[in-house]
Amino acid sequence: MKQEKIITVKDLKVSFDERQILKGVSFSINKGEIAVILGESGSGKSTILKHMLGLFPIAPGTISIFGQDLADLNEEDEMQFYLKLGVFYQNGALLNSLTVGENIALPLEQHTNLPDDLIEGLVRTKLKLVNLEEAYYLFPSQLSGGMLKRAALARAIIMDPPLLFCDEPGAGLDPVSLASLDELILRLRDQLGMTVLMVTHEVTSILRIADKVVFVDNGIIAYEGALKDAQNSQIPALSAFFRVGTGGKH
Ligand SMILES: Nc1ncnc2c1ncn2[C@@H]1O[C@H](COP(=O)(O)OP(=O)(O)O)[C@@H](O)[C@H]1O
Ligand SMILES: [Mg+2]
């Protein structure tokens, strides 16, 4: 079966002031896979994601998503295009003054003309998907950390994006909540056919969910390939991640 590339990044170069953070980053992601971007803190992982989301001015190199070169996006198409990208941030904070249901409904209210009862139905469906049906009328302050993450995930996917970006979604979660978040990410891939590009250094998560690993080191992609090959990699900086994460070091 031929695999369809949903993201292609070629020779992306990004500098902040005098410092070149990305020195020519190239990789691609296939449709329907969960890909993890791995790399030391400060290596430029979030910078890569932010460029894909159009949050920075176009940088040298090419980023193509769904076959669309971001540099060629015109203003008219931009909004529709970025609606196809779900984003689940590290501190995916919900608005405290709104209920969970209202928070998740926001994108639908902003970008569609759907009637209220239909919006409520869609929100409840997504809450069910993340095992949080009971939270519809609750306020964010009434949720645990794990529940908050799941609510933020429901919001990230309320527009049914074919592609979901996650930046350290598991940060600060206890192991049980992290495992249940991973279950949900797998469900998005398996039940909704979503493609997921995630930055994380939670090795337990990576081992559970990743189809593919993209390793950023010194401004380039030092490794791109299947999880099992990444684990057995001869690249010291990469194999170190897995050793540390599984407690095999020292
Ligand atoms: N908007 C910005 N302006 C200046 N420097 C930045 C900006 N964003 C990130 N950086 C710097 O770029 C480097 C990479 O950052 P980042 O992509 O956030 O790393 P990571 O997500 O891998 O931890 C860091 O040194 C960071 O300080
Ligand atoms: Mg980051």
Short mmCIF file of C-alpha atoms and ligand atoms in Angstrom, two decimals:
data_model
loop_
_atom_site.label_atom_id
_atom_site.label_comp_id
_atom_site.label_asym_id
_atom_site.label_seq_id
_atom_site.Cartn_x
_atom_site.Cartn_y
_atom_site.Cartn_z
CA MET A 1 0.00 0.00 0.00
CA LYS A 2 1.40 3.33 -0.99
CA GLN A 3 1.63 5.70 1.91
CA GLU A 4 0.29 9.17 1.50
CA LYS A 5 2.52 11.91 2.82
CA ILE A 6 0.50 14.43 4.77
CA ILE A 7 3.42 16.62 5.87
CA THR A 8 6.66 17.29 4.05
CA VAL A 9 9.26 19.63 5.50
CA LYS A 10 12.33 20.38 3.42
CA ASP A 11 15.43 22.23 4.50
CA LEU A 12 13.68 24.43 7.03
CA LYS A 13 16.07 27.02 8.43
CA VAL A 14 15.18 29.18 11.39
CA SER A 15 17.29 31.73 13.23
CA PHE A 16 16.42 33.88 16.21
CA ASP A 17 18.62 36.94 16.30
CA GLU A 18 22.08 35.60 15.47
CA ARG A 19 21.40 32.03 16.58
CA GLN A 20 20.49 29.45 14.00
CA ILE A 21 18.14 27.03 15.74
CA LEU A 22 17.13 24.95 12.72
CA LYS A 23 19.88 24.44 10.18
CA GLY A 24 18.01 22.66 7.45
CA VAL A 25 15.32 20.39 8.87
CA SER A 26 13.73 17.81 6.56
CA PHE A 27 11.25 15.04 7.34
CA SER A 28 7.87 13.75 6.27
CA ILE A 29 4.85 12.26 8.01
CA ASN A 30 2.46 9.74 6.50
CA LYS A 31 -1.28 9.93 6.77
CA GLY A 32 -2.70 8.05 9.73
CA GLU A 33 0.48 7.75 11.73
CA ILE A 34 1.43 9.01 15.14
CA ALA A 35 4.80 10.69 14.83
CA VAL A 36 6.81 11.92 17.77
CA ILE A 37 9.33 14.74 17.57
CA LEU A 38 12.06 14.05 20.07
CA GLY A 39 15.00 16.21 21.05
CA GLU A 40 16.67 17.98 23.92
CA SER A 41 15.01 20.93 25.55
CA GLY A 42 15.73 24.01 23.43
CA SER A 43 16.55 21.98 20.31
CA GLY A 44 13.75 23.63 18.34
CA LYS A 45 10.87 21.14 18.52
CA SER A 46 8.21 23.72 19.34
CA THR A 47 9.75 26.02 16.74
CA ILE A 48 9.12 23.37 14.09
CA LEU A 49 5.50 22.97 15.14
CA LYS A 50 4.92 26.72 15.27
CA HIS A 51 6.22 27.11 11.74
CA MET A 52 3.81 24.42 10.58
CA LEU A 53 1.00 26.32 12.23
CA GLY A 54 1.94 29.55 10.51
CA LEU A 55 2.71 31.29 13.80
CA PHE A 56 6.01 32.69 12.52
CA PRO A 57 6.83 34.47 9.26
CA ILE A 58 7.69 32.06 6.44
CA ALA A 59 11.28 30.86 6.88
CA PRO A 60 13.70 29.53 4.27
CA GLY A 61 12.82 25.98 3.23
CA THR A 62 9.50 24.36 2.38
CA ILE A 63 6.63 23.20 4.54
CA SER A 64 3.91 21.36 2.72
CA ILE A 65 0.79 20.11 4.50
CA PHE A 66 -2.01 18.24 2.67
CA GLY A 67 -0.01 19.01 -0.46
CA GLN A 68 -0.29 22.74 0.17
CA ASP A 69 2.93 24.72 0.36
CA LEU A 70 2.41 27.12 3.26
CA ALA A 71 4.33 29.82 1.42
CA ASP A 72 1.69 29.73 -1.34
CA LEU A 73 -1.32 30.03 0.94
CA ASN A 74 -3.28 33.15 0.14
CA GLU A 75 -5.15 35.10 2.76
CA GLU A 76 -8.55 33.88 1.62
CA ASP A 77 -7.64 30.22 2.01
CA GLU A 78 -5.62 30.63 5.17
CA MET A 79 -8.47 30.44 7.66
CA GLN A 80 -10.00 27.33 6.10
CA PHE A 81 -6.60 25.73 5.86
CA TYR A 82 -5.60 26.24 9.49
CA LEU A 83 -8.98 24.98 10.68
CA LYS A 84 -7.84 21.57 9.43
CA LEU A 85 -4.99 21.63 11.93
CA GLY A 86 -5.93 20.78 15.50
CA VAL A 87 -3.63 22.05 18.19
CA PHE A 88 -3.21 20.71 21.67
CA TYR A 89 -0.79 22.83 23.65
CA GLN A 90 1.25 22.06 26.71
CA ASN A 91 -0.79 24.47 28.77
CA GLY A 92 -3.95 23.96 26.79
CA ALA A 93 -5.76 26.11 29.28
CA LEU A 94 -9.52 26.41 29.03
CA LEU A 95 -11.25 29.67 29.89
CA ASN A 96 -12.13 29.54 33.57
CA SER A 97 -15.26 31.63 33.25
CA LEU A 98 -16.90 29.13 30.87
CA THR A 99 -18.09 25.59 31.48
CA VAL A 100 -16.24 22.75 29.82
CA GLY A 101 -19.11 22.42 27.36
CA GLU A 102 -18.97 26.12 26.49
CA ASN A 103 -15.19 26.01 26.10
CA ILE A 104 -15.34 23.15 23.65
CA ALA A 105 -18.19 24.76 21.74
CA LEU A 106 -16.23 27.97 21.14
CA PRO A 107 -14.52 27.01 17.85
CA LEU A 108 -17.85 25.79 16.46
CA GLU A 109 -19.51 29.03 17.44
CA GLN A 110 -16.76 31.06 15.88
CA HIS A 111 -16.37 29.16 12.64
CA THR A 112 -19.75 27.64 11.83
CA ASN A 113 -23.39 28.68 11.68
CA LEU A 114 -24.65 25.51 13.27
CA PRO A 115 -27.69 25.78 15.55
CA ASP A 116 -27.15 25.50 19.31
CA ASP A 117 -28.65 22.05 19.72
CA LEU A 118 -26.40 20.62 17.03
CA ILE A 119 -23.36 22.28 18.60
CA GLU A 120 -24.31 20.76 21.94
CA GLY A 121 -24.58 17.36 20.30
CA LEU A 122 -21.15 17.66 18.71
CA VAL A 123 -19.60 18.82 21.98
CA ARG A 124 -21.16 15.92 23.88
CA THR A 125 -19.91 13.46 21.27
CA LYS A 126 -16.36 14.73 21.67
CA LEU A 127 -16.62 14.68 25.47
CA LYS A 128 -17.75 11.08 25.22
CA LEU A 129 -14.77 10.28 23.02
CA VAL A 130 -12.41 11.57 25.71
CA ASN A 131 -14.37 9.83 28.51
CA LEU A 132 -15.52 13.08 30.03
CA GLU A 133 -19.27 13.10 29.45
CA GLU A 134 -19.93 14.08 33.05
CA ALA A 135 -17.93 17.32 32.70
CA TYR A 136 -20.26 19.15 30.33
CA TYR A 137 -21.63 21.54 32.96
CA LEU A 138 -18.51 21.66 35.13
CA PHE A 139 -16.06 24.53 35.23
CA PRO A 140 -12.36 23.97 34.53
CA SER A 141 -11.52 24.66 38.19
CA GLN A 142 -13.58 21.59 39.12
CA LEU A 143 -11.51 19.21 37.00
CA SER A 144 -8.37 17.25 37.86
CA GLY A 145 -5.19 17.74 35.82
CA GLY A 146 -5.87 14.66 33.72
CA MET A 147 -9.47 15.71 33.09
CA LEU A 148 -8.34 19.19 32.05
CA LYS A 149 -6.00 17.70 29.48
CA ARG A 150 -8.76 15.51 28.10
CA ALA A 151 -11.11 18.48 27.91
CA ALA A 152 -8.42 20.46 26.06
CA LEU A 153 -8.03 17.51 23.71
CA ALA A 154 -11.77 17.49 23.05
CA ARG A 155 -11.55 21.17 22.19
CA ALA A 156 -8.56 20.59 19.89
CA ILE A 157 -10.53 18.07 17.85
CA ILE A 158 -13.97 19.69 17.90
CA MET A 159 -13.59 20.80 14.26
CA ASP A 160 -12.58 17.23 13.26
CA PRO A 161 -9.11 18.20 12.05
CA PRO A 162 -7.45 15.48 9.97
CA LEU A 163 -4.15 16.48 11.52
CA LEU A 164 -3.47 17.10 15.19
CA PHE A 165 -0.39 18.80 16.62
CA CYS A 166 0.43 18.22 20.27
CA ASP A 167 3.20 19.96 22.16
CA GLU A 168 4.09 18.04 25.30
CA PRO A 169 0.51 17.10 26.06
CA GLY A 170 1.46 14.81 28.93
CA ALA A 171 3.55 17.33 30.85
CA GLY A 172 2.70 17.27 34.54
CA LEU A 173 0.43 14.24 34.41
CA ASP A 174 0.67 11.29 36.77
CA PRO A 175 1.41 7.94 35.08
CA VAL A 176 -2.21 6.77 35.14
CA SER A 177 -3.55 9.99 33.59
CA LEU A 178 -0.74 9.92 31.06
CA ALA A 179 -1.67 6.38 30.05
CA SER A 180 -5.28 7.33 29.59
CA LEU A 181 -4.31 10.34 27.49
CA ASP A 182 -2.20 8.03 25.32
CA GLU A 183 -5.20 5.71 24.94
CA LEU A 184 -7.18 8.64 23.59
CA ILE A 185 -4.49 9.64 21.14
CA LEU A 186 -4.45 6.06 19.83
CA ARG A 187 -8.22 6.20 19.57
CA LEU A 188 -7.98 9.34 17.42
CA ARG A 189 -5.71 7.51 15.03
CA ASP A 190 -7.59 4.24 15.01
CA GLN A 191 -11.20 5.42 15.12
CA LEU A 192 -11.01 8.79 13.38
CA GLY A 193 -8.04 8.16 11.09
CA MET A 194 -6.28 11.24 12.42
CA THR A 195 -2.62 11.91 11.82
CA VAL A 196 -0.87 13.08 14.97
CA LEU A 197 2.41 14.95 15.26
CA MET A 198 3.46 15.17 18.86
CA VAL A 199 6.37 16.67 20.74
CA THR A 200 7.04 14.71 23.89
CA HIS A 201 9.89 13.30 25.91
CA GLU A 202 7.75 10.94 27.93
CA VAL A 203 9.44 7.73 26.90
CA THR A 204 6.64 5.56 28.29
CA SER A 205 4.24 7.46 26.03
CA ILE A 206 6.47 7.18 23.03
CA LEU A 207 6.76 3.43 23.46
CA ARG A 208 2.99 3.12 23.72
CA ILE A 209 1.89 5.30 20.85
CA ALA A 210 4.59 6.28 18.37
CA ASP A 211 4.64 4.83 14.87
CA LYS A 212 7.46 7.10 13.87
CA VAL A 213 10.21 9.06 15.60
CA VAL A 214 11.76 12.26 14.29
CA PHE A 215 14.85 13.21 16.29
CA VAL A 216 16.07 16.81 16.29
CA ASP A 217 19.69 17.29 17.22
CA ASN A 218 21.97 20.26 16.60
CA GLY A 219 19.54 21.91 14.25
CA ILE A 220 18.98 18.98 11.92
CA ILE A 221 16.97 15.75 11.87
CA ALA A 222 19.51 13.25 13.08
CA TYR A 223 17.07 10.35 12.81
CA GLU A 224 13.74 9.75 11.11
CA GLY A 225 12.14 6.34 11.09
CA ALA A 226 10.20 3.63 12.86
CA LEU A 227 10.06 3.51 16.65
CA LYS A 228 11.75 0.14 16.94
CA ASP A 229 14.70 1.26 14.84
CA ALA A 230 14.95 4.43 16.94
CA GLN A 231 15.22 2.31 20.08
CA ASN A 232 18.08 0.34 18.57
CA SER A 233 19.75 3.36 17.05
CA GLN A 234 23.50 3.71 17.03
CA ILE A 235 23.11 7.46 17.49
CA PRO A 236 24.20 7.95 21.10
CA ALA A 237 22.06 11.02 21.74
CA LEU A 238 18.98 9.15 20.52
CA SER A 239 19.53 5.84 22.27
CA ALA A 240 20.22 7.82 25.46
CA PHE A 241 16.62 9.03 25.45
CA PHE A 242 15.33 5.49 25.56
CA ARG A 243 17.87 4.32 28.13
CA VAL A 244 17.07 7.14 30.51
CA GLY A 245 13.36 6.75 29.98
CA THR A 246 13.28 3.06 30.72
CA GLY A 247 15.51 3.35 33.74
CA GLY A 248 18.36 1.42 32.16
CA LYS A 249 20.99 4.04 32.77
CA HIS A 250 23.40 4.52 35.72
N1 LIG B 1 10.16 33.63 19.41
C1 LIG B 1 11.42 33.38 19.76
N2 LIG B 1 12.33 34.36 19.81
C2 LIG B 1 13.62 34.11 20.14
N3 LIG B 1 14.09 32.89 20.48
C3 LIG B 1 13.23 31.88 20.46
C4 LIG B 1 11.85 32.06 20.10
N4 LIG B 1 11.23 30.86 20.16
C5 LIG B 1 12.17 29.98 20.55
N5 LIG B 1 13.37 30.57 20.72
C6 LIG B 1 14.63 29.90 21.09
O1 LIG B 1 14.84 28.87 20.17
C7 LIG B 1 15.34 27.70 20.82
C8 LIG B 1 14.42 26.54 20.54
O2 LIG B 1 13.20 26.75 21.22
P1 LIG B 1 12.02 25.70 21.19
O3 LIG B 1 11.63 25.44 19.80
O4 LIG B 1 10.97 26.21 22.10
O5 LIG B 1 12.72 24.40 21.81
P2 LIG B 1 12.08 23.04 22.31
O6 LIG B 1 10.62 23.08 22.03
O7 LIG B 1 12.80 21.97 21.56
O8 LIG B 1 12.39 22.96 23.77
C9 LIG B 1 15.47 28.05 22.29
O9 LIG B 1 16.80 28.42 22.53
C10 LIG B 1 14.53 29.22 22.44
O10 LIG B 1 14.98 30.06 23.46
MG MG B 2 8.98 23.08 23.31
#
